[in-house]
Tab-separated table of C-alpha atoms (C1' of nucleotides) in Angstrom:
chain	number	residue	atom	x	y	z
A	1	MET	CA	32.464	-17.278	-41.383
A	2	SER	CA	35.705	-19.131	-41.260
A	3	SER	CA	38.740	-16.940	-41.002
A	4	LEU	CA	41.128	-16.186	-43.763
A	5	VAL	CA	43.874	-18.226	-42.145
A	6	SER	CA	41.787	-21.301	-42.119
A	7	GLN	CA	40.670	-20.842	-45.720
A	8	ILE	CA	44.255	-20.526	-46.831
A	9	GLU	CA	45.219	-23.430	-44.629
A	10	LYS	CA	42.583	-25.626	-46.228
A	11	TYR	CA	43.585	-24.554	-49.691
A	12	LEU	CA	47.202	-25.455	-49.088
A	13	LYS	CA	46.365	-28.750	-47.450
A	14	ARG	CA	44.237	-29.704	-50.397
A	15	GLN	CA	47.119	-28.982	-52.746
A	16	LEU	CA	49.440	-30.920	-50.537
A	17	ALA	CA	47.115	-33.880	-50.409
A	18	ALA	CA	46.925	-33.874	-54.178
A	19	SER	CA	50.652	-33.748	-54.706
A	20	THR	CA	52.527	-36.978	-55.133
A	21	GLU	CA	55.877	-35.595	-54.043
A	22	GLY	CA	54.844	-34.729	-50.518
A	23	TYR	CA	55.536	-31.049	-51.008
A	24	ILE	CA	54.235	-28.069	-52.908
A	25	ASP	CA	55.798	-24.864	-54.130
A	26	VAL	CA	53.833	-21.662	-54.007
A	27	GLN	CA	54.426	-18.001	-54.646
A	28	ARG	CA	53.702	-15.874	-51.627
A	29	ASN	CA	52.431	-12.922	-53.629
A	30	ASP	CA	50.231	-15.004	-55.891
A	31	LEU	CA	48.614	-16.661	-52.932
A	32	ALA	CA	48.091	-13.305	-51.310
A	33	SER	CA	46.358	-11.985	-54.378
A	34	ILE	CA	44.228	-15.091	-54.763
A	35	PHE	CA	42.959	-14.543	-51.250
A	36	MET	CA	43.039	-10.780	-51.522
A	37	CYS	CA	45.172	-10.237	-48.483
A	38	VAL	CA	48.528	-8.780	-47.577
A	39	PRO	CA	51.486	-11.067	-48.278
A	40	SER	CA	52.432	-11.280	-44.643
A	41	GLN	CA	49.145	-13.055	-44.021
A	42	ILE	CA	50.713	-15.979	-45.822
A	43	ASN	CA	53.594	-16.011	-43.408
A	44	TYR	CA	51.127	-16.036	-40.581
A	45	VAL	CA	49.462	-19.111	-42.036
A	46	LEU	CA	52.806	-20.793	-42.452
A	47	ASP	CA	53.919	-19.955	-38.938
A	48	THR	CA	50.765	-21.049	-37.228
A	49	ARG	CA	49.559	-23.915	-39.404
A	50	PHE	CA	52.569	-25.350	-41.128
A	51	ASN	CA	55.211	-25.309	-38.455
A	52	GLN	CA	57.366	-28.107	-37.228
A	53	ALA	CA	55.078	-29.035	-34.370
A	54	ASN	CA	52.320	-29.484	-36.889
A	55	GLY	CA	54.472	-31.759	-38.940
A	56	TYR	CA	55.524	-29.471	-41.740
A	57	TYR	CA	58.725	-27.946	-42.865
A	58	VAL	CA	58.891	-24.775	-44.921
A	59	GLU	CA	61.774	-23.547	-46.983
A	60	SER	CA	61.880	-20.590	-49.278
A	61	ARG	CA	63.964	-18.489	-51.529
A	62	ARG	CA	63.794	-14.771	-52.143
A	63	GLY	CA	64.444	-12.741	-55.234
A	64	GLY	CA	63.463	-13.369	-58.829
A	65	GLY	CA	62.077	-16.854	-59.244
A	66	GLY	CA	61.620	-17.094	-55.507
A	67	TYR	CA	59.192	-19.550	-53.969
A	68	VAL	CA	57.925	-21.082	-50.778
A	69	ARG	CA	58.099	-24.842	-50.478
A	70	ILE	CA	55.863	-26.551	-47.962
A	71	ILE	CA	56.993	-30.027	-47.101
A	72	LYS	CA	54.953	-32.481	-45.151
A	73	LEU	CA	56.928	-34.442	-42.625
A	74	ALA	CA	55.153	-37.758	-42.725
A	75	LEU	CA	55.255	-40.019	-39.745
A	76	HIS	CA	55.375	-43.266	-41.601
A	77	ASP	CA	57.193	-45.752	-39.494
A	78	GLU	CA	58.377	-46.680	-36.077
A	79	GLU	CA	61.573	-44.858	-36.771
A	80	ASP	CA	59.804	-41.517	-36.919
A	81	MET	CA	57.721	-42.443	-33.943
A	82	ALA	CA	60.794	-43.273	-31.933
A	83	GLN	CA	62.157	-39.924	-32.960
A	84	LEU	CA	59.083	-38.228	-31.588
A	85	LEU	CA	59.368	-40.264	-28.446
A	86	ASN	CA	62.848	-39.006	-27.822
A	87	ASN	CA	61.779	-35.551	-28.642
A	88	THR	CA	58.995	-35.788	-26.156
A	89	ALA	CA	61.041	-37.224	-23.385
A	90	LYS	CA	61.033	-35.408	-20.091
A	91	LYS	CA	60.156	-31.989	-21.413
A	92	PRO	CA	56.937	-30.408	-20.244
A	93	ILE	CA	54.369	-30.155	-23.038
A	94	PRO	CA	51.891	-27.307	-22.935
A	95	GLN	CA	48.366	-27.917	-24.021
A	96	THR	CA	48.588	-26.385	-27.464
A	97	THR	CA	51.686	-28.367	-28.304
A	98	GLY	CA	49.974	-31.514	-27.149
A	99	GLU	CA	46.953	-30.745	-29.269
A	100	ASN	CA	49.153	-30.227	-32.277
A	101	LEU	CA	50.807	-33.552	-31.736
A	102	LEU	CA	47.468	-35.288	-31.412
A	103	ASP	CA	46.155	-33.603	-34.548
A	104	ARG	CA	49.186	-34.835	-36.324
A	105	LEU	CA	48.710	-38.383	-35.115
A	106	VAL	CA	45.151	-38.237	-36.360
A	107	GLU	CA	46.183	-36.818	-39.696
A	108	GLU	CA	48.693	-39.597	-40.089
A	109	GLU	CA	46.094	-42.125	-39.109
A	110	PHE	CA	47.819	-43.418	-36.053
A	111	LEU	CA	44.696	-42.414	-34.194
A	112	THR	CA	41.088	-42.154	-35.259
A	113	ALA	CA	39.452	-38.747	-35.055
A	114	ARG	CA	37.382	-39.996	-32.183
A	115	GLU	CA	40.424	-41.210	-30.296
A	116	GLY	CA	42.062	-37.878	-30.919
A	117	HIS	CA	39.071	-36.033	-29.492
A	118	ILE	CA	38.920	-38.170	-26.414
A	119	ILE	CA	42.595	-38.004	-25.662
A	120	LYS	CA	42.634	-34.273	-26.194
A	121	ALA	CA	39.894	-33.959	-23.640
A	122	LEU	CA	41.796	-36.127	-21.187
A	123	LEU	CA	44.914	-34.021	-21.549
A	124	ASP	CA	43.089	-30.735	-21.321
A	125	GLN	CA	44.312	-28.381	-18.654
A	126	ASP	CA	40.808	-27.496	-17.511
A	127	ASN	CA	39.889	-31.127	-17.191
A	128	MET	CA	43.042	-32.232	-15.434
A	129	GLN	CA	42.769	-29.436	-12.933
A	130	LEU	CA	46.426	-29.439	-11.995
A	131	ASP	CA	48.615	-26.383	-11.869
A	132	LYS	CA	50.129	-25.587	-15.218
A	133	GLU	CA	53.540	-26.965	-14.449
A	134	SER	CA	52.375	-30.359	-13.209
A	135	GLY	CA	49.857	-30.477	-16.006
A	136	ASP	CA	52.501	-29.935	-18.637
A	137	LEU	CA	54.671	-32.634	-17.128
A	138	LEU	CA	51.837	-35.097	-16.831
A	139	ARG	CA	50.833	-34.375	-20.397
A	140	SER	CA	54.353	-35.111	-21.496
A	141	ARG	CA	54.438	-38.431	-19.641
A	142	LEU	CA	51.078	-39.479	-20.966
A	143	LEU	CA	51.767	-38.546	-24.553
A	144	ARG	CA	54.868	-40.656	-24.252
A	145	VAL	CA	52.803	-43.525	-22.956
A	146	LEU	CA	50.434	-43.031	-25.843
A	147	LEU	CA	53.225	-43.140	-28.407
A	148	LEU	CA	54.662	-46.244	-26.823
A	149	ASN	CA	51.296	-47.891	-26.977
A	150	LEU	CA	50.818	-46.945	-30.591
A	151	LEU	CA	54.103	-48.641	-31.379
A	152	ARG	CA	52.866	-51.925	-30.009
A	153	GLU	CA	52.132	-54.462	-32.690
A	154	ASP	CA	49.331	-56.087	-30.822
A	155	PHE	CA	46.584	-53.598	-31.260
B	1	MET	CA	7.485	-11.539	-19.322
B	2	SER	CA	10.015	-14.246	-19.948
B	3	SER	CA	13.473	-13.155	-19.028
B	4	LEU	CA	16.184	-12.443	-21.490
B	5	VAL	CA	18.104	-15.476	-20.405
B	6	SER	CA	15.211	-17.755	-21.217
B	7	GLN	CA	14.493	-16.089	-24.554
B	8	ILE	CA	18.069	-16.645	-25.579
B	9	GLU	CA	17.942	-20.148	-24.227
B	10	LYS	CA	14.865	-20.960	-26.282
B	11	TYR	CA	16.358	-19.428	-29.371
B	12	LEU	CA	19.474	-21.542	-29.070
B	13	LYS	CA	17.570	-24.696	-28.300
B	14	ARG	CA	15.445	-24.217	-31.354
B	15	GLN	CA	18.559	-23.896	-33.497
B	16	LEU	CA	20.049	-26.923	-31.874
B	17	ALA	CA	16.925	-28.965	-32.461
B	18	ALA	CA	17.040	-28.030	-36.121
B	19	SER	CA	20.659	-28.958	-36.621
B	20	THR	CA	21.507	-32.381	-37.902
B	21	GLU	CA	25.099	-32.372	-36.677
B	22	GLY	CA	24.275	-32.250	-32.999
B	23	TYR	CA	25.882	-28.876	-32.529
B	24	ILE	CA	25.585	-25.254	-33.560
B	25	ASP	CA	28.122	-22.486	-33.924
B	26	VAL	CA	27.220	-18.969	-32.934
B	27	GLN	CA	28.951	-15.616	-32.652
B	28	ARG	CA	28.737	-14.191	-29.202
B	29	ASN	CA	28.572	-10.605	-30.387
B	30	ASP	CA	25.962	-11.270	-33.041
B	31	LEU	CA	23.731	-12.997	-30.553
B	32	ALA	CA	24.211	-10.150	-28.137
B	33	SER	CA	23.159	-7.653	-30.731
B	34	ILE	CA	20.185	-9.724	-31.849
B	35	PHE	CA	18.949	-9.686	-28.282
B	36	MET	CA	20.213	-6.194	-27.626
B	37	CYS	CA	22.191	-7.112	-24.574
B	38	VAL	CA	25.783	-7.070	-23.407
B	39	PRO	CA	27.924	-9.918	-24.703
B	40	SER	CA	28.545	-11.291	-21.259
B	41	GLN	CA	24.848	-12.047	-21.039
B	42	ILE	CA	25.527	-14.784	-23.547
B	43	ASN	CA	28.091	-16.307	-21.266
B	44	TYR	CA	25.558	-16.253	-18.513
B	45	VAL	CA	23.126	-18.184	-20.671
B	46	LEU	CA	25.815	-20.684	-21.553
B	47	ASP	CA	26.909	-21.115	-17.965
B	48	THR	CA	23.460	-21.556	-16.544
B	49	ARG	CA	21.553	-23.250	-19.364
B	50	PHE	CA	24.077	-25.077	-21.455
B	51	ASN	CA	26.378	-26.560	-18.884
B	52	GLN	CA	27.282	-30.183	-18.461
B	53	ALA	CA	24.698	-30.860	-15.843
B	54	ASN	CA	22.126	-29.770	-18.359
B	55	GLY	CA	23.548	-31.995	-21.019
B	56	TYR	CA	25.543	-29.624	-23.149
B	57	TYR	CA	29.149	-29.080	-23.929
B	58	VAL	CA	30.482	-25.726	-25.048
B	59	GLU	CA	33.726	-24.972	-26.793
B	60	SER	CA	34.914	-21.713	-28.263
B	61	ARG	CA	37.677	-19.868	-29.993
B	62	ARG	CA	38.696	-16.234	-29.682
B	63	GLY	CA	40.105	-13.846	-32.244
B	64	GLY	CA	39.145	-13.193	-35.833
B	65	GLY	CA	36.741	-15.846	-37.048
B	66	GLY	CA	36.073	-16.854	-33.465
B	67	TYR	CA	32.953	-18.725	-32.481
B	68	VAL	CA	31.100	-20.512	-29.735
B	69	ARG	CA	30.081	-24.100	-30.402
B	70	ILE	CA	27.281	-25.600	-28.393
B	71	ILE	CA	27.248	-29.372	-28.481
B	72	LYS	CA	24.383	-31.467	-27.319
B	73	LEU	CA	25.054	-34.497	-25.156
B	74	ALA	CA	22.982	-37.575	-25.778
B	75	LEU	CA	21.279	-38.076	-22.491
B	76	HIS	CA	18.069	-39.683	-23.704
B	77	ASP	CA	18.324	-43.432	-23.913
B	78	GLU	CA	21.772	-43.882	-22.486
B	79	GLU	CA	20.363	-43.873	-18.996
B	80	ASP	CA	23.014	-46.126	-17.601
B	81	MET	CA	25.602	-43.707	-18.810
B	82	ALA	CA	24.011	-40.837	-16.959
B	83	GLN	CA	23.897	-43.120	-13.975
B	84	LEU	CA	27.585	-43.768	-14.266
B	85	LEU	CA	28.250	-40.106	-14.514
B	86	ASN	CA	26.582	-39.510	-11.222
B	87	ASN	CA	28.410	-42.383	-9.691
B	88	THR	CA	31.691	-41.032	-10.803
B	89	ALA	CA	31.189	-37.579	-9.461
B	90	LYS	CA	33.815	-36.309	-7.083
B	91	LYS	CA	34.873	-39.592	-5.547
B	92	PRO	CA	38.451	-40.763	-5.971
B	93	ILE	CA	38.708	-43.831	-8.199
B	94	PRO	CA	41.531	-46.277	-7.602
B	95	GLN	CA	43.185	-47.931	-10.529
B	96	THR	CA	41.399	-51.260	-10.347
B	97	THR	CA	38.007	-49.640	-10.128
B	98	GLY	CA	38.890	-47.504	-13.089
B	99	GLU	CA	39.974	-50.515	-15.059
B	100	ASN	CA	36.748	-52.290	-14.276
B	101	LEU	CA	34.782	-49.326	-15.431
B	102	LEU	CA	36.749	-49.205	-18.657
B	103	ASP	CA	36.270	-52.928	-19.208
B	104	ARG	CA	32.618	-52.461	-18.746
B	105	LEU	CA	32.506	-49.602	-21.211
B	106	VAL	CA	34.246	-51.828	-23.710
B	107	GLU	CA	31.857	-54.683	-23.062
B	108	GLU	CA	28.916	-52.386	-23.510
B	109	GLU	CA	30.511	-51.116	-26.687
B	110	PHE	CA	30.761	-47.534	-25.641
B	111	LEU	CA	34.460	-47.909	-26.298
B	112	THR	CA	36.415	-50.046	-28.728
B	113	ALA	CA	38.889	-52.487	-27.266
B	114	ARG	CA	41.693	-50.372	-28.567
B	115	GLU	CA	40.309	-47.229	-26.984
B	116	GLY	CA	39.987	-49.138	-23.755
B	117	HIS	CA	43.632	-50.173	-23.916
B	118	ILE	CA	44.878	-46.712	-24.598
B	119	ILE	CA	42.830	-45.059	-21.918
B	120	LYS	CA	43.778	-47.676	-19.384
B	121	ALA	CA	47.394	-46.934	-20.083
B	122	LEU	CA	46.817	-43.224	-19.678
B	123	LEU	CA	45.082	-43.671	-16.361
B	124	ASP	CA	47.607	-46.114	-15.022
B	125	GLN	CA	49.134	-45.169	-11.719
B	126	ASP	CA	52.643	-46.013	-12.880
B	127	ASN	CA	52.281	-43.913	-15.948
B	128	MET	CA	50.715	-40.936	-14.251
B	129	GLN	CA	53.405	-40.895	-11.600
B	130	LEU	CA	51.396	-38.996	-9.069
B	131	ASP	CA	50.950	-40.001	-5.462
B	132	LYS	CA	48.082	-42.405	-5.009
B	133	GLU	CA	45.672	-39.856	-3.669
B	134	SER	CA	46.125	-37.302	-6.435
B	135	GLY	CA	46.159	-40.101	-8.959
B	136	ASP	CA	42.831	-41.428	-7.795
B	137	LEU	CA	41.305	-37.997	-7.926
B	138	LEU	CA	42.693	-37.260	-11.335
B	139	ARG	CA	41.466	-40.631	-12.570
B	140	SER	CA	38.029	-39.783	-11.310
B	141	ARG	CA	37.976	-36.422	-13.034
B	142	LEU	CA	39.249	-37.866	-16.271
B	143	LEU	CA	36.861	-40.791	-16.338
B	144	ARG	CA	34.099	-38.290	-15.939
B	145	VAL	CA	35.476	-36.312	-18.822
B	146	LEU	CA	35.600	-39.511	-20.830
B	147	LEU	CA	31.987	-40.334	-20.100
B	148	LEU	CA	30.895	-36.855	-21.024
B	149	ASN	CA	32.749	-37.085	-24.274
B	150	LEU	CA	31.123	-40.384	-25.076
B	151	LEU	CA	27.802	-38.621	-24.817
B	152	ARG	CA	28.681	-35.970	-27.355
B	153	GLU	CA	26.371	-36.080	-30.324
B	154	ASP	CA	28.886	-34.724	-32.742
B	155	PHE	CA	31.048	-37.821	-32.956
C	1	DA	C1'	83.141	-7.672	-63.283
C	2	DC	C1'	80.204	-3.971	-61.093
C	3	DC	C1'	76.266	-1.853	-60.052
C	4	DA	C1'	71.398	-0.492	-60.159
C	5	DT	C1'	66.978	-2.121	-60.146
C	6	DA	C1'	63.245	-5.277	-59.936
C	7	DA	C1'	61.360	-9.293	-57.956
C	8	DA	C1'	60.733	-12.144	-54.446
C	9	DG	C1'	60.241	-13.238	-49.657
C	10	DG	C1'	60.792	-11.885	-44.236
C	11	DT	C1'	59.955	-9.379	-39.718
C	12	DC	C1'	57.710	-7.092	-36.367
C	13	DA	C1'	54.518	-4.523	-34.034
C	14	DA	C1'	50.074	-2.199	-34.012
C	15	DA	C1'	45.177	-2.590	-34.684
C	16	DA	C1'	41.146	-5.223	-34.963
C	17	DA	C1'	38.159	-9.071	-33.957
C	18	DA	C1'	36.562	-12.338	-31.193
C	19	DG	C1'	35.535	-14.362	-26.774
C	20	DG	C1'	36.212	-14.578	-21.201
C	21	DT	C1'	35.968	-13.095	-16.225
C	22	DC	C1'	34.358	-11.045	-12.318
C	23	DA	C1'	31.882	-8.339	-9.404
C	24	DA	C1'	28.470	-4.683	-8.699
C	25	DA	C1'	23.745	-3.417	-9.466
C	26	DT	C1'	19.131	-4.714	-10.125
C	27	DC	C1'	15.107	-7.526	-10.118
C	28	DA	C1'	11.607	-10.965	-8.882
C	29	DG	C1'	9.562	-14.360	-6.081
C	30	DA	C1'	8.896	-16.631	-1.447
D	1	DT	C1'	12.306	-8.010	3.145
D	2	DC	C1'	15.606	-11.350	1.854
D	3	DT	C1'	17.683	-14.243	-1.283
D	4	DG	C1'	18.924	-16.088	-5.398
D	5	DA	C1'	18.720	-15.147	-10.298
D	6	DT	C1'	19.602	-11.850	-13.853
D	7	DT	C1'	21.629	-7.919	-16.068
D	8	DT	C1'	25.335	-4.820	-16.912
D	9	DG	C1'	29.821	-2.978	-17.482
D	10	DA	C1'	34.734	-2.518	-16.861
D	11	DC	C1'	38.761	-4.833	-17.923
D	12	DC	C1'	41.438	-9.016	-19.856
D	13	DT	C1'	43.310	-12.665	-23.172
D	14	DT	C1'	43.724	-14.865	-27.457
D	15	DT	C1'	43.887	-14.962	-32.383
D	16	DT	C1'	43.843	-12.746	-36.732
D	17	DT	C1'	44.657	-9.029	-39.958
D	18	DT	C1'	47.277	-5.244	-41.784
D	19	DG	C1'	51.017	-2.324	-43.030
D	20	DA	C1'	55.456	-0.213	-42.856
D	21	DC	C1'	60.018	-1.327	-43.451
D	22	DC	C1'	63.931	-4.873	-44.335
D	23	DT	C1'	66.793	-8.573	-46.786
D	24	DT	C1'	68.033	-11.638	-50.481
D	25	DT	C1'	68.533	-12.994	-55.261
D	26	DA	C1'	68.356	-12.437	-60.221
D	27	DT	C1'	69.147	-9.726	-64.271
D	28	DG	C1'	70.499	-6.329	-67.543
D	29	DG	C1'	73.359	-2.405	-68.744
D	30	DT	C1'	78.006	-0.333	-68.729
DNA sequence: ACCATAAAGGTCAAAAAAGGTCAAATCAGA
DNA sequence: TCTGATTTGACCTTTTTTGACCTTTATGGT
């Protein structure tokens, strides 16, 4: 019995995958009535599933003719990767953030699903068994190492 | 008069045997009400009967639409793997030893060359930036996690 | 132009829906 | 009887769902 959020998430991702422009426009209220939920449920989906960390950008407009535009931030080239690298530098990365990043790398096919799984497990707090602070720092260093490795031409 | 814990255990193992994916998803509360027991009884079953030593992996999610996923590890014919697991237990593993293990896993085709590369980088002393002792211990824990993951039947 | 109203969308916090932990109480077998 | 395994319950954390109230934008009438 998958939750409403994940149904809506899937629905939107399907639309997004089908769109050639890399973004879709939706009406919050329409979506809410399609899924028979309160409109704020849609915001919850956007906040938790289509945020920046997940590689999406959302803009919207209120009033008559208003809309919500969901834009996928694709990681196509080294440029974007380098961006991420800088972004990642030094700052501690909590587990959930790390998982989001890995999911994104899988989605963008920089990693296979299997690689994503394995690396997630390696960077898991419970598995590392370090205190949260050291764990977050280690995770940050290792994700950086991962990104650097993915940038290498030779594998 | 088989105990509750073993009735639940049998029930879950039957489900697991019937599943083609190598895992099953259950609701803790549903199970508890099927067996007319407190929900924490389910955790007891999971902890004692579906732990790693017994060849299972459990993951879960809280909140609406939450679930418990029980994943079977493939312990049958991968004897050597189980062997390795035992070998790895607890002891610190210095970098070179770790690299050898990874090379071997690649040779035996438990890992692709690429996976081997990535994981080596992640477990590299210089990249981890921990003192040697903690590094060796962490490496040991993480290699164990890796091995366990390679035994998962769901990927 | 000015304003009222309708049409969107946004925010925030409370309630609900799962699952987790831990320790006390009980039970069963050596 | 003692000991380890099981059962139970009180309390906790995370994630989702819901609703009341707020803000922004467009439009039509005066």
